[in-house]
Coordinates of N, CA and C and ligand atoms in Angstrom, one line a residue:
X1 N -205.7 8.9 -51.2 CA -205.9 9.1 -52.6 C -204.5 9.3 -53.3
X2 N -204.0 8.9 -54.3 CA -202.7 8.4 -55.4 C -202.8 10.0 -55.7
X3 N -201.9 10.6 -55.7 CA -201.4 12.1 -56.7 C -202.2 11.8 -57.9
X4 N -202.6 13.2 -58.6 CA -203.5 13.4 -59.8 C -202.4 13.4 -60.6
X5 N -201.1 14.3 -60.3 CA -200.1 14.0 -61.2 C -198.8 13.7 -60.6
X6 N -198.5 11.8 -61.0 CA -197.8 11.2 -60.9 C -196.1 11.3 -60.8
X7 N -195.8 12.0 -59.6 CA -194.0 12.3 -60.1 C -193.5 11.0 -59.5
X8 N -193.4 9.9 -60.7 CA -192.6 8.8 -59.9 C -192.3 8.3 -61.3
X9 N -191.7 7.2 -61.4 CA -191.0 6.1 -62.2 C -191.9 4.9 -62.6
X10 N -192.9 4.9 -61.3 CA -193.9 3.4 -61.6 C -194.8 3.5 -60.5
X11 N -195.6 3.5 -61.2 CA -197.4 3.4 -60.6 C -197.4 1.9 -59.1
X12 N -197.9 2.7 -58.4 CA -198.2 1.4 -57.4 C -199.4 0.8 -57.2
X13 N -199.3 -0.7 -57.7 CA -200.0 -1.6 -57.6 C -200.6 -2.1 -56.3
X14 N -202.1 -2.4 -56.6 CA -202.3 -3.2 -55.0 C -203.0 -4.5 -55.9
X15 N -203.0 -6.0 -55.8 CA -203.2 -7.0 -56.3 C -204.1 -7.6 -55.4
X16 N -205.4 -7.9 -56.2 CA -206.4 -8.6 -54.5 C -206.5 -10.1 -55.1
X17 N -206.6 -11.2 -54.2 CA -206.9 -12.6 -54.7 C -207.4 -13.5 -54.1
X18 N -207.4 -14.5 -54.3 CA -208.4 -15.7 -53.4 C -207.5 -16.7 -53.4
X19 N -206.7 -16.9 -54.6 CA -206.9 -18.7 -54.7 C -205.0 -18.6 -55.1
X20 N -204.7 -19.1 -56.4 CA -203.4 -19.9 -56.6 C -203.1 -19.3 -56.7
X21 N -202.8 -17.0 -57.6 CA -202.2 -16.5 -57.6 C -201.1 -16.6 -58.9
X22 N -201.5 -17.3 -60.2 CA -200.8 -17.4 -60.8 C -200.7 -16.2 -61.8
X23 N -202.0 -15.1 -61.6 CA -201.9 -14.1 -62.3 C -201.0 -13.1 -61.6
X24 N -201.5 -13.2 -60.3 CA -200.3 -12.3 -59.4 C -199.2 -12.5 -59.9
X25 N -198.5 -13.5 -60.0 CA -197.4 -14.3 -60.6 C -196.6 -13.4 -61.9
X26 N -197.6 -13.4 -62.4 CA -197.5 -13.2 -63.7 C -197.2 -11.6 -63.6
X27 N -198.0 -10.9 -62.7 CA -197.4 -9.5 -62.7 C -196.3 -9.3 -62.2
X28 N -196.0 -10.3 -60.8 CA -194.8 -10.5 -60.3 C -193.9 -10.6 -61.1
X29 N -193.7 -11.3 -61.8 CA -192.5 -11.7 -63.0 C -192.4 -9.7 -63.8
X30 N -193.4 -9.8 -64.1 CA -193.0 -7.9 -65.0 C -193.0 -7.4 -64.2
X31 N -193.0 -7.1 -63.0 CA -193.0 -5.9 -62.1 C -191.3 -6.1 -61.8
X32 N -190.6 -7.2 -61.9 CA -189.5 -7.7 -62.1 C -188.0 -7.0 -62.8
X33 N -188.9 -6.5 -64.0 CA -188.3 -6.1 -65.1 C -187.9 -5.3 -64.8
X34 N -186.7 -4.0 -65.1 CA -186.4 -2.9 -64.9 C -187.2 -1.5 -65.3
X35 N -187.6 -1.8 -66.4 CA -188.4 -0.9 -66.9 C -189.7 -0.5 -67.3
X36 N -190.1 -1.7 -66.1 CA -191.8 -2.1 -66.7 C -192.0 -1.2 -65.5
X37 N -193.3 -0.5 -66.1 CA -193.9 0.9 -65.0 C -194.8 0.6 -64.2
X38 N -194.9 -0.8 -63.6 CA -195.7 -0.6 -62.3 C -194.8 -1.4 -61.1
X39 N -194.7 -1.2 -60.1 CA -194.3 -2.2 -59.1 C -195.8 -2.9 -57.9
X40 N -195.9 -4.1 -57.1 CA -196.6 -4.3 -56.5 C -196.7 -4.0 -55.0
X41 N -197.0 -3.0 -54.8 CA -196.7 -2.6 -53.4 C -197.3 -3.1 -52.3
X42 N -198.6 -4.0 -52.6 CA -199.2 -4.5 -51.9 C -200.2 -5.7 -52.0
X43 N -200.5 -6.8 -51.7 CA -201.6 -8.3 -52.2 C -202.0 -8.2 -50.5
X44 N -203.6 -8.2 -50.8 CA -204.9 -8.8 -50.6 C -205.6 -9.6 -50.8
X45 N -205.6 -10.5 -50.0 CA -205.9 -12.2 -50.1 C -207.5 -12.0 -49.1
X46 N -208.6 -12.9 -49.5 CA -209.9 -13.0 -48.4 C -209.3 -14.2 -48.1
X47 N -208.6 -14.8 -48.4 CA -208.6 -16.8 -48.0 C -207.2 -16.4 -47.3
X48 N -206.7 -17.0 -46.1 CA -205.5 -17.6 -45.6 C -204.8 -18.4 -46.1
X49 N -205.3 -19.2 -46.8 CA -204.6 -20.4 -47.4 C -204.6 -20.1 -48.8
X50 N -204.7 -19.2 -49.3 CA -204.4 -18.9 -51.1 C -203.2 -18.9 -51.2
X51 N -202.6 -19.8 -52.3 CA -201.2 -20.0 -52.7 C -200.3 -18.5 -52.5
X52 N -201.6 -17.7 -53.4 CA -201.0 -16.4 -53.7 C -200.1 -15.7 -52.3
X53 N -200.7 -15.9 -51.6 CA -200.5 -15.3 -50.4 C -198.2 -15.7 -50.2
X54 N -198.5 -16.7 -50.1 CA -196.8 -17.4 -50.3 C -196.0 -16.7 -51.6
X55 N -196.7 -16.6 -52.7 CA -196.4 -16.5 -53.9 C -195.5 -14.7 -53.3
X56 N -196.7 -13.7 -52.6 CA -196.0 -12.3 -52.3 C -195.2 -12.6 -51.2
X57 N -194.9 -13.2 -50.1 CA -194.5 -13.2 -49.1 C -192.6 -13.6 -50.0
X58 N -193.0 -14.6 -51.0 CA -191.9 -15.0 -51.6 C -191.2 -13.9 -52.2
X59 N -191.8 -12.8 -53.0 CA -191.5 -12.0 -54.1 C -191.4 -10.6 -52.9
X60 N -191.4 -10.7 -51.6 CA -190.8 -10.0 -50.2 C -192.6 -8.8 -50.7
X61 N -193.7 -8.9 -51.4 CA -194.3 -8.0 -51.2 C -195.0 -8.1 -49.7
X62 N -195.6 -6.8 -49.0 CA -196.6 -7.2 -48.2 C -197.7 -7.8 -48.4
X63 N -198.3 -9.0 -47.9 CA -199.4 -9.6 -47.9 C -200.5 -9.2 -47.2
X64 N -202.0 -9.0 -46.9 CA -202.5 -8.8 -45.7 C -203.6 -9.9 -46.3
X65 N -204.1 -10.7 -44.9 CA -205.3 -11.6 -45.1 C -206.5 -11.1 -44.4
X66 N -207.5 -10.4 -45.3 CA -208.6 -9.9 -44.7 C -209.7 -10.5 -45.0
X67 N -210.3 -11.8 -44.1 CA -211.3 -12.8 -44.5 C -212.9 -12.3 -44.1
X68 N -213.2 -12.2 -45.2 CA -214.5 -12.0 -45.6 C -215.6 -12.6 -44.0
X69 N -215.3 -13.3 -43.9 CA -216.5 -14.2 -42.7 C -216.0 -13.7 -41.2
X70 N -214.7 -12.6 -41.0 CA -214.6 -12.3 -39.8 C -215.3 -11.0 -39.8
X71 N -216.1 -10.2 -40.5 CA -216.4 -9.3 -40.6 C -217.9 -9.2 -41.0
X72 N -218.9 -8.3 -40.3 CA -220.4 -8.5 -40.4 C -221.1 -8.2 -41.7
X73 N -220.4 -7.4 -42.4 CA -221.4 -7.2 -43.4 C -220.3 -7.1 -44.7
X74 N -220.5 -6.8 -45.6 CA -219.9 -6.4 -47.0 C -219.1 -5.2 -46.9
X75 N -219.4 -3.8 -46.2 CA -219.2 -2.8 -46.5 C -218.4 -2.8 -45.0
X76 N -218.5 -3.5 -44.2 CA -217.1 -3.6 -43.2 C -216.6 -4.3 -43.8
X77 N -216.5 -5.6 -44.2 CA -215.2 -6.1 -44.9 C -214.5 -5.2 -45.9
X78 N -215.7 -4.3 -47.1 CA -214.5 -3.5 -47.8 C -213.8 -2.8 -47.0
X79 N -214.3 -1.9 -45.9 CA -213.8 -0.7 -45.3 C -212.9 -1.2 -45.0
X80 N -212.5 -2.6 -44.2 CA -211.0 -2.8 -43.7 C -210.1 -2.8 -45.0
X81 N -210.8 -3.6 -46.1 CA -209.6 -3.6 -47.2 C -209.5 -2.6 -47.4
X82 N -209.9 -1.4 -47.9 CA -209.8 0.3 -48.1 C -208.6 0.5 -46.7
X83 N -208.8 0.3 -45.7 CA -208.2 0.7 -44.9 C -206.8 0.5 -44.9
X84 N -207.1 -0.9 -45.3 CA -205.1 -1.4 -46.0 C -204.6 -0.4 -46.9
X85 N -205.6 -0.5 -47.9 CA -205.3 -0.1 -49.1 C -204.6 1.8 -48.9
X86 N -205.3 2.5 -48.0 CA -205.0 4.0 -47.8 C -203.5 3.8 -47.2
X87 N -202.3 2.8 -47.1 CA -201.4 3.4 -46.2 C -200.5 2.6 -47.2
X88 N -200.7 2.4 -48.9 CA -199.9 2.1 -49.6 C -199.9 3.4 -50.8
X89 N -200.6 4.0 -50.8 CA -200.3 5.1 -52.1 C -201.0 3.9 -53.5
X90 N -201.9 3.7 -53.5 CA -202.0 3.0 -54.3 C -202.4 3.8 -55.8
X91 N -201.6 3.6 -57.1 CA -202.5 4.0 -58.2 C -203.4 3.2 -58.8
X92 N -203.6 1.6 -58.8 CA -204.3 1.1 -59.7 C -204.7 -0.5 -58.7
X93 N -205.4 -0.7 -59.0 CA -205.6 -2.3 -58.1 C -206.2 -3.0 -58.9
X94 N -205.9 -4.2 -59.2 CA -206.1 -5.2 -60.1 C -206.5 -6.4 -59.4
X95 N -207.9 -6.5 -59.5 CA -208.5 -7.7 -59.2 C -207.7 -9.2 -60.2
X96 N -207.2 -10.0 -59.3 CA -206.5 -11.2 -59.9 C -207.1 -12.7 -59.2
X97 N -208.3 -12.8 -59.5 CA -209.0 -14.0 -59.1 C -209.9 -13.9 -57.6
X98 N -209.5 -13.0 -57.7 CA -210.4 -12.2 -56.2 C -212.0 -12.8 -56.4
X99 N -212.8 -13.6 -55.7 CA -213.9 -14.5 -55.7 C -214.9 -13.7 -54.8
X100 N -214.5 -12.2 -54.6 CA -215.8 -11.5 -53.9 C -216.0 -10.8 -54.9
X101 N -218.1 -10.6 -55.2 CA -218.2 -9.2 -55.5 C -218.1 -7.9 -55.0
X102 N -217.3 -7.0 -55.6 CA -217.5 -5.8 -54.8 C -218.5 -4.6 -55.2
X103 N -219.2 -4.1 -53.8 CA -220.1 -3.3 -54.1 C -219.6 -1.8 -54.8
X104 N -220.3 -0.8 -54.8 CA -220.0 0.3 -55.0 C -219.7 1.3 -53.8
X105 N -219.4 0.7 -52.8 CA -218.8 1.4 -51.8 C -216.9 1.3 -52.0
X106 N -217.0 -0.3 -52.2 CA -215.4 0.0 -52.4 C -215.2 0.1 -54.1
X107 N -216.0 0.0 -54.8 CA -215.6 0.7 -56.1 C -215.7 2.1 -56.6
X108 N -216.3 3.1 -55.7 CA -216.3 4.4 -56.0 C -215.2 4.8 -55.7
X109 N -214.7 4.1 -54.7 CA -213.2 4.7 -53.9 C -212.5 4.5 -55.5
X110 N -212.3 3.9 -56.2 CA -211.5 3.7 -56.9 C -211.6 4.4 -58.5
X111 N -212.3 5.3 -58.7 CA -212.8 6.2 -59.7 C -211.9 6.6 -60.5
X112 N -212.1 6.7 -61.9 CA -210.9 7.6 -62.9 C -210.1 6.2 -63.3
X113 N -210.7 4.9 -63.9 CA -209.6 3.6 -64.4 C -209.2 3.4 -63.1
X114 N -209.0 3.3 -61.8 CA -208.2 2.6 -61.0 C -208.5 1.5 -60.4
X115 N -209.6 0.8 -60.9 CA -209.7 -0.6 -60.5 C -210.1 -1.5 -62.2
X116 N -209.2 -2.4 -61.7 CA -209.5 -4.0 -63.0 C -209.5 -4.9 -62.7
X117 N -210.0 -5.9 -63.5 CA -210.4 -7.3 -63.6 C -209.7 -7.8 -64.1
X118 N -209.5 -9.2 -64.5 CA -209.3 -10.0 -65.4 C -210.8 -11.2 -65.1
X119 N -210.8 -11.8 -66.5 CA -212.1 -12.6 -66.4 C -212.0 -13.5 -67.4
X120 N -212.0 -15.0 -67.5 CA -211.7 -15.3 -68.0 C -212.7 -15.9 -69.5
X121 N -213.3 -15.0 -70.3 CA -214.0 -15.2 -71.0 C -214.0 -14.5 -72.2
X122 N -214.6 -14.4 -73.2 CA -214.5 -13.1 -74.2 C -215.9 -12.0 -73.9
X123 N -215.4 -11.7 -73.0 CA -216.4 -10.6 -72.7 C -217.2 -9.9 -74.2
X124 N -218.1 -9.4 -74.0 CA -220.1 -10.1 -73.0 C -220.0 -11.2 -72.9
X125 N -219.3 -11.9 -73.8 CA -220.0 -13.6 -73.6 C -219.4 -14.0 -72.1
X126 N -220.5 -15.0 -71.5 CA -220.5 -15.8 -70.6 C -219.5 -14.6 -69.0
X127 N -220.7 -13.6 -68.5 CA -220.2 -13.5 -67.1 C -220.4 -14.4 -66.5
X128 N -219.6 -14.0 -65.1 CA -219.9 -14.7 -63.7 C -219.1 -16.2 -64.0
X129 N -219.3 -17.2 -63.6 CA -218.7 -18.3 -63.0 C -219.0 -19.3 -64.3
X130 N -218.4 -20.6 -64.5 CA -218.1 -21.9 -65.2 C -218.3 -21.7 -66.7
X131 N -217.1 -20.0 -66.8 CA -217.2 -19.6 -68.2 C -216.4 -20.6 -69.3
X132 N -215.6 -21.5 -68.8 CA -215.6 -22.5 -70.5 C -216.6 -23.8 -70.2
X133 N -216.7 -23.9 -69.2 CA -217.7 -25.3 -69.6 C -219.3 -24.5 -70.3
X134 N -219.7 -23.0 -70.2 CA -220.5 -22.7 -70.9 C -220.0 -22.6 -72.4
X135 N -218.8 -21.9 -73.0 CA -217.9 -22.0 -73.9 C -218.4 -23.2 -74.8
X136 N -217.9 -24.7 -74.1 CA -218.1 -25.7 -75.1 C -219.3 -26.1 -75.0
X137 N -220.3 -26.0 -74.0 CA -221.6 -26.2 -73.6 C -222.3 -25.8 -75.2
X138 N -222.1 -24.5 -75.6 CA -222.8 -23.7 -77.0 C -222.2 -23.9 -78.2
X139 N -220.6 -25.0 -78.3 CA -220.1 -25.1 -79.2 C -219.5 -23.9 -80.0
X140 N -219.1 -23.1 -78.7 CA -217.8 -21.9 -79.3 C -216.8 -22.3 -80.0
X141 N -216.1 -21.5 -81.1 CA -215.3 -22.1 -81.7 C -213.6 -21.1 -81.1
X142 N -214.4 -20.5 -80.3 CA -212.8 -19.7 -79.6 C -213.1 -19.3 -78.1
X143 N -212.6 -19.2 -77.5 CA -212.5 -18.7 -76.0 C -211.4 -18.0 -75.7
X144 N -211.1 -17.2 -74.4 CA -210.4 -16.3 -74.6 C -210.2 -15.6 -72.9
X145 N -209.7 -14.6 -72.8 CA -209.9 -13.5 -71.6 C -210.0 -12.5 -71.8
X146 N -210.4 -11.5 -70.6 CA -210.8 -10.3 -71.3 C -209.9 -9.5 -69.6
X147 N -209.3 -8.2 -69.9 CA -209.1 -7.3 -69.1 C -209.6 -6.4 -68.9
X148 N -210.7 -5.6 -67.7 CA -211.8 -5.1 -68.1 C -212.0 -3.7 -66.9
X149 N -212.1 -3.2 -66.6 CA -212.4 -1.6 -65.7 C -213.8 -2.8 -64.8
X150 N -213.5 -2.0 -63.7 CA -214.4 -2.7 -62.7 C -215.6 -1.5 -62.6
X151 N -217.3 -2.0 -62.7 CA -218.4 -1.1 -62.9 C -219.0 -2.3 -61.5
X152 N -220.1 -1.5 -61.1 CA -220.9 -2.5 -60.1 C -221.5 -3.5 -60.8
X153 N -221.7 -3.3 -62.2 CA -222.3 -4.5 -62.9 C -221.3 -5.4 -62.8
X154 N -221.7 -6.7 -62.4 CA -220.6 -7.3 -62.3 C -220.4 -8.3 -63.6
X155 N -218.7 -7.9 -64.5 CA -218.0 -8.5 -65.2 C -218.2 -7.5 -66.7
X156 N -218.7 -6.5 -66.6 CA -219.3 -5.4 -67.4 C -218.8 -4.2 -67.8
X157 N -217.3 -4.2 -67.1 CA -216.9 -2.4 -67.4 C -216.2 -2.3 -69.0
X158 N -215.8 -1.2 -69.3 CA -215.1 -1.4 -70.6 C -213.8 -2.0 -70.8
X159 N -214.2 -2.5 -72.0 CA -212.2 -3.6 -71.8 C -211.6 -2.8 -72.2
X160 N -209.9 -3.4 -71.7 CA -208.7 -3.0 -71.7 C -208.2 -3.9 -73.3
X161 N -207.9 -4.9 -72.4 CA -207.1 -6.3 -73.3 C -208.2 -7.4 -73.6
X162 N -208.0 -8.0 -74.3 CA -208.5 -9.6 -74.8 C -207.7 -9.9 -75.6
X163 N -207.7 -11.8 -75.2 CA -206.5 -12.7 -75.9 C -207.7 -13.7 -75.9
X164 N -207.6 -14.1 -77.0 CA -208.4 -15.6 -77.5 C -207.8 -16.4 -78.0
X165 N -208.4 -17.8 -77.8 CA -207.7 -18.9 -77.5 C -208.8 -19.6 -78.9
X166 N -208.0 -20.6 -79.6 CA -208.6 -22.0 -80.2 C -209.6 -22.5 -78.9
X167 N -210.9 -22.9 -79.8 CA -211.5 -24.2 -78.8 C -210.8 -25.7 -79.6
X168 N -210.3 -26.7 -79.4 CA -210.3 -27.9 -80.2 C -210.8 -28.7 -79.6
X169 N -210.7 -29.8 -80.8 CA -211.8 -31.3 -80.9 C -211.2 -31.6 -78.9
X170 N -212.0 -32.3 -78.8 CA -211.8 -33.1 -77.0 C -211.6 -31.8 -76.3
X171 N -211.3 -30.7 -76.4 CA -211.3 -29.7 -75.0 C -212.6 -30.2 -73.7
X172 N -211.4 -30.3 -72.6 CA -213.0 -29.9 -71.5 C -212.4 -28.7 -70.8
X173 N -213.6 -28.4 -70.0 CA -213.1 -27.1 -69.2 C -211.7 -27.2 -68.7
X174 N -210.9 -28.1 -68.4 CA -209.9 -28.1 -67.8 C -209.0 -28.0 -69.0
X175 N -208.9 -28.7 -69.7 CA -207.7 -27.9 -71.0 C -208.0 -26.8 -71.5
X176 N -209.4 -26.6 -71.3 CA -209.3 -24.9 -72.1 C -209.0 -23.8 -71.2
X177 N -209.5 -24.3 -69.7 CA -209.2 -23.2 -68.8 C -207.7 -22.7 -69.1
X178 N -206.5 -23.9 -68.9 CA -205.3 -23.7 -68.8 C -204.9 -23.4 -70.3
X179 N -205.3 -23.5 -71.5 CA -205.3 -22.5 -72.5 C -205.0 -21.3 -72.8
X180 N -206.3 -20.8 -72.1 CA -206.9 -19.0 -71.6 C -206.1 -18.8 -70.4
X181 N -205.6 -19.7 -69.8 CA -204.8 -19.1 -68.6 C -203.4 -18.5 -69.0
X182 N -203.0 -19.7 -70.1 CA -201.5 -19.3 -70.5 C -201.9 -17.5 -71.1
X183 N -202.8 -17.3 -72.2 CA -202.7 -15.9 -72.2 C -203.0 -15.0 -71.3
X184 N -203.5 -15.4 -70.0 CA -204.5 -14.0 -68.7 C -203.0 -13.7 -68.6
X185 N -202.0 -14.8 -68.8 CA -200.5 -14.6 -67.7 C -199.9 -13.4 -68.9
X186 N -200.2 -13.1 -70.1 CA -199.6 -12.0 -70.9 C -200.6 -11.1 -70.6
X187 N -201.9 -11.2 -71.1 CA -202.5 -10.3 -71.1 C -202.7 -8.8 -70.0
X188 N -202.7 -9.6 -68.7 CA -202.7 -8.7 -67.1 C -201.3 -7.5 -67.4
X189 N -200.1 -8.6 -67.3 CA -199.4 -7.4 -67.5 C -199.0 -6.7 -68.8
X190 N -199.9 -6.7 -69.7 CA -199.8 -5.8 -71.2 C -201.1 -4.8 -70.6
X191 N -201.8 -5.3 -69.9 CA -202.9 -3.7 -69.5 C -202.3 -3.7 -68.6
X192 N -201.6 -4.0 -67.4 CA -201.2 -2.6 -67.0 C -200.4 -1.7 -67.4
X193 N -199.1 -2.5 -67.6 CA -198.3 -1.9 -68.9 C -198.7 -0.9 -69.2
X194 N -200.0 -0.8 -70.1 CA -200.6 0.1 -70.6 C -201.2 1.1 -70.0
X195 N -202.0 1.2 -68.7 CA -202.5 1.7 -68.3 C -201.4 2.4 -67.5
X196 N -200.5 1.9 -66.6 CA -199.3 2.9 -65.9 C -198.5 3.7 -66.8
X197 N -198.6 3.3 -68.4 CA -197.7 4.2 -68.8 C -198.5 5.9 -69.1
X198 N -200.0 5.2 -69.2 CA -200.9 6.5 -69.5 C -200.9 7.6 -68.0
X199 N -201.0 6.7 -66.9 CA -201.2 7.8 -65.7 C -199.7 8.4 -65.9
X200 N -199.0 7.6 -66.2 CA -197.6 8.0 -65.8 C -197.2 9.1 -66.4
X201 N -197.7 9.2 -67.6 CA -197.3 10.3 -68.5 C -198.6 12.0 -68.2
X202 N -199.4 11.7 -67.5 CA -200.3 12.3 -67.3 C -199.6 13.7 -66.5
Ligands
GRF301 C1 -208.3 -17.0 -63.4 O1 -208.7 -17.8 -64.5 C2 -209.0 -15.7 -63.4 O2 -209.4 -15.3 -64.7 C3 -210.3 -16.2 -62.7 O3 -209.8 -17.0 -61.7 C4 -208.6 -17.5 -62.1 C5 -207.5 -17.2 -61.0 O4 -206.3 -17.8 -61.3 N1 -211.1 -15.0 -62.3 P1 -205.1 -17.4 -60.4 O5 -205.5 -17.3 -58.9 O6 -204.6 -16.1 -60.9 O7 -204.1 -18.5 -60.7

């Protein structure tokens, strides 16, 4: 468990993900900065082959690949990620495209704001999966992302951030995704930003 009160410079990040890692990326780049108050001390990949995975190995963080299908149930796959997770000092962990739900075994561990989302929607509208093809499906006139506290409901905790996006004439899911993506890449690191400066000052 992270100190209740923070004597450091910058909150330590653990980053979990699945796929291309461009949000990691994106924290990578601010964690960069001199004065931005989190560093990433650690990425959690379920896939071997997630870009992301190259993306930390590149940026010298530690990687670990803990695949979901080598392990028998849910609550042994979290336990091993917990198990990573206890030998980094972690203060905050940010779900960054991570494609498992997690139960409330590994989200109690994380109690007091220390776990987040990003999602790419305007929260309530459209949880869970093929949130802009639903978007233009209803003839939204904006889409967006939302940065959000992680609850067992899944896609449901209270927001941090949201950035909304134009829908325009011809959008398909694929132009709008990369729309809403250009803002996830501001928005992730303006909450944590925000949120490391609050423990920090704590
Ligand atoms: C992002 O759109 C994120 O909101 C969603 O999955 C995508 C992950 O992209 N949950 P990346 O792996 O960060 O590039």
């Amino acid at each position: 468990m992270a100190d209740q009160s923070l004597n450091k410079s910058k909150i330590n990040l653990a980053v979990l993900i699945s796929g291309g890692g461009s949000n990691l990326q994106a924290l990578i780049d601010a964690c960069a900065q001199p004065d931005y108050p989190a560093r990433i001390a650690v990425v959690l990949s379920n896939k071997a082959d997630a870009y992301g995975v190259e993306r930390a190995k590149i940026a010298g963080i530690p990687a670990h690949v803990i695949t979901h299908k080598d392990y028998a149930d849910k609550t042994a796959f979290e336990s091993a990620m917990l198990d990573i997770l206890a030998g980094y000092d972690i203060d905050l962990v940010c779900l960054a495209g991570f494609m498992r739900i997690l139960s409330p075994h590994f989200i109690n561990a994380w109690q007091g704001g220390r776990l987040i989302n990003i999602h790419p929607s305007l929260l309530p509208l459209y949880k869970g999966l093929h949130t802009h093809q639903r978007a233009l499906d209803d003839g939204q006139k904006e889409a967006g992302c939302t940065i959000h506290y992680v609850v067992p409901e899944v896609d449901s905790g209270e927001i941090i951030v949201q950035k909304r996006v134009p829908i325009i004439k011809d959008d398909t899911a694929e132009t709008l995704a990369q729309r809403v993506l250009e803002q996830e890449h501001i928005a992730y690191p303006q909450a944590v930003e925000r949120l490391a400066k609050a423990m920090l000052a704590q």
